[in-house]
PDB file of C-alpha atoms in Angstrom:
ATOM      1  CA  MET A   1       3.365   5.676  -5.386  1.00 86.00           C
ATOM      2  CA  THR A   2       6.138   3.738  -3.199  1.00 88.00           C
ATOM      3  CA  ILE A   3       4.654   2.341   0.550  1.00 89.00           C
ATOM      4  CA  ASN A   4       6.996   4.950   2.175  1.00 92.00           C
ATOM      5  CA  GLN A   5       5.349   7.788  -0.268  1.00 94.00           C
ATOM      6  CA  LEU A   6       1.904   6.038   0.535  1.00 93.00           C
ATOM      7  CA  GLU A   7       2.633   6.464   4.666  1.00 94.00           C
ATOM      8  CA  GLU A   8       3.913  10.255   3.986  1.00 97.00           C
ATOM      9  CA  TYR A   9       0.970  11.094   2.378  1.00 96.00           C
ATOM     10  CA  ILE A  10      -1.500   9.861   4.577  1.00 95.00           C
ATOM     11  CA  THR A  11       0.702  11.471   7.519  1.00 96.00           C
ATOM     12  CA  THR A  12       0.065  14.771   5.881  1.00 96.00           C
ATOM     13  CA  ASN A  13      -3.039  14.644   4.117  1.00 95.00           C
ATOM     14  CA  LYS A  14      -5.036  12.378   6.813  1.00 92.00           C
ATOM     15  CA  HIS A  15      -6.683  10.221   3.840  1.00 92.00           C
ATOM     16  CA  LEU A  16      -5.716   8.043   0.948  1.00 93.00           C
ATOM     17  CA  PRO A  17      -4.872   9.399  -2.409  1.00 93.00           C
ATOM     18  CA  ASN A  18      -7.654  10.010  -4.737  1.00 91.00           C
ATOM     19  CA  MET A  19     -10.027   9.403  -1.915  1.00 92.00           C
ATOM     20  CA  PRO A  20     -12.351  12.527  -0.872  1.00 91.00           C
ATOM     21  CA  THR A  21     -11.987  13.872   3.020  1.00 90.00           C
ATOM     22  CA  ALA A  22     -14.738  13.509   5.604  1.00 89.00           C
ATOM     23  CA  ASN A  23     -15.305  17.094   5.220  1.00 91.00           C
ATOM     24  CA  GLU A  24     -15.804  16.582   1.365  1.00 91.00           C
ATOM     25  CA  VAL A  25     -18.133  13.871   1.681  1.00 90.00           C
ATOM     26  CA  GLU A  26     -20.181  15.686   4.218  1.00 90.00           C
ATOM     27  CA  ALA A  27     -20.486  18.715   2.334  1.00 95.00           C
ATOM     28  CA  LYS A  28     -20.609  17.648  -1.395  1.00 93.00           C
ATOM     29  CA  GLY A  29     -21.880  14.157  -1.001  1.00 93.00           C
ATOM     30  CA  VAL A  30     -20.133  11.293  -2.937  1.00 91.00           C
ATOM     31  CA  ASP A  31     -20.832   9.734  -6.628  1.00 93.00           C
ATOM     32  CA  LEU A  32     -21.408   5.673  -5.362  1.00 93.00           C
ATOM     33  CA  GLY A  33     -19.960   4.482  -8.830  1.00 95.00           C
ATOM     34  CA  GLU A  34     -16.761   6.657  -8.616  1.00 93.00           C
ATOM     35  CA  ILE A  35     -15.943   5.820  -4.897  1.00 93.00           C
ATOM     36  CA  ASN A  36     -16.713   2.216  -5.885  1.00 95.00           C
ATOM     37  CA  ARG A  37     -13.988   2.780  -8.821  1.00 95.00           C
ATOM     38  CA  VAL A  38     -11.659   4.190  -6.732  1.00 94.00           C
ATOM     39  CA  LEU A  39     -12.075   1.557  -3.845  1.00 95.00           C
ATOM     40  CA  VAL A  40     -11.026  -0.805  -6.490  1.00 97.00           C
ATOM     41  CA  GLU A  41      -8.015   1.358  -7.189  1.00 95.00           C
ATOM     42  CA  LYS A  42      -6.641   0.798  -3.835  1.00 95.00           C
ATOM     43  CA  VAL A  43      -7.537  -3.260  -3.328  1.00 96.00           C
ATOM     44  CA  GLU A  44      -5.359  -3.397  -7.007  1.00 96.00           C
ATOM     45  CA  GLU A  45      -2.466  -1.191  -5.431  1.00 94.00           C
ATOM     46  CA  LEU A  46      -2.711  -3.260  -1.793  1.00 95.00           C
ATOM     47  CA  THR A  47      -2.524  -6.460  -4.001  1.00 96.00           C
ATOM     48  CA  LEU A  48       0.479  -5.029  -5.610  1.00 95.00           C
ATOM     49  CA  TYR A  49       2.176  -3.756  -2.387  1.00 95.00           C
ATOM     50  CA  ILE A  50       1.214  -7.524  -0.533  1.00 96.00           C
ATOM     51  CA  ILE A  51       3.137  -9.186  -3.763  1.00 97.00           C
ATOM     52  CA  ALA A  52       6.090  -7.015  -3.555  1.00 95.00           C
ATOM     53  CA  LEU A  53       6.673  -7.670   0.111  1.00 96.00           C
ATOM     54  CA  ASN A  54       6.240 -11.432  -0.620  1.00 97.00           C
ATOM     55  CA  LYS A  55       9.046 -11.208  -3.176  1.00 98.00           C
ATOM     56  CA  ARG A  56      11.343  -9.311  -0.710  1.00 97.00           C
ATOM     57  CA  MET A  57      10.283 -12.018   2.329  1.00 97.00           C
ATOM     58  CA  GLU A  58      11.117 -14.857  -0.096  1.00 98.00           C
ATOM     59  CA  GLN A  59      14.506 -13.563  -0.886  1.00 98.00           C
ATOM     60  CA  LEU A  60      15.192 -12.701   2.800  1.00 97.00           C
ATOM     61  CA  GLU A  61      14.317 -15.983   3.673  1.00 97.00           C
ATOM     62  CA  ALA A  62      16.459 -17.873   1.197  1.00 96.00           C
ATOM     63  CA  ASP A  63      19.327 -15.380   2.191  1.00 96.00           C
ATOM     64  CA  ASN A  64      19.143 -16.310   5.250  1.00 96.00           C
ATOM     65  CA  LYS A  65      19.185 -20.303   4.306  1.00 95.00           C
ATOM     66  CA  VAL A  66      22.594 -19.241   2.711  1.00 94.00           C
ATOM     67  CA  LEU A  67      23.829 -17.652   5.996  1.00 93.00           C
ATOM     68  CA  GLU A  68      22.678 -20.281   8.435  1.00 91.00           C
ATOM     69  CA  GLY A  69      24.621 -22.900   5.761  1.00 89.00           C
ATOM     70  CA  GLU A  70      27.493 -20.956   5.781  1.00 84.00           C
ATOM     71  CA  ARG A  71      27.496 -21.052   9.630  1.00 81.00           C
ATOM     72  CA  GLU A  72      27.786 -24.934   9.715  1.00 73.00           C
TER      73      GLU A  72
END
């Protein structure tokens, strides 16, 4: 899921994908093992988003240096 798709999902559903809603937790309780599994999944997803953003930032910085060199 792209970051834009994730944002749309959260805006629409008011929670992260694969996470139970507050109402579901209140009504049914929660399996702590399953919640821990899902939280680790979310940490991995966030790490991948950060890696992608870092690569993009590094590319933009490199492009910026090239453009600055062309102006001089």
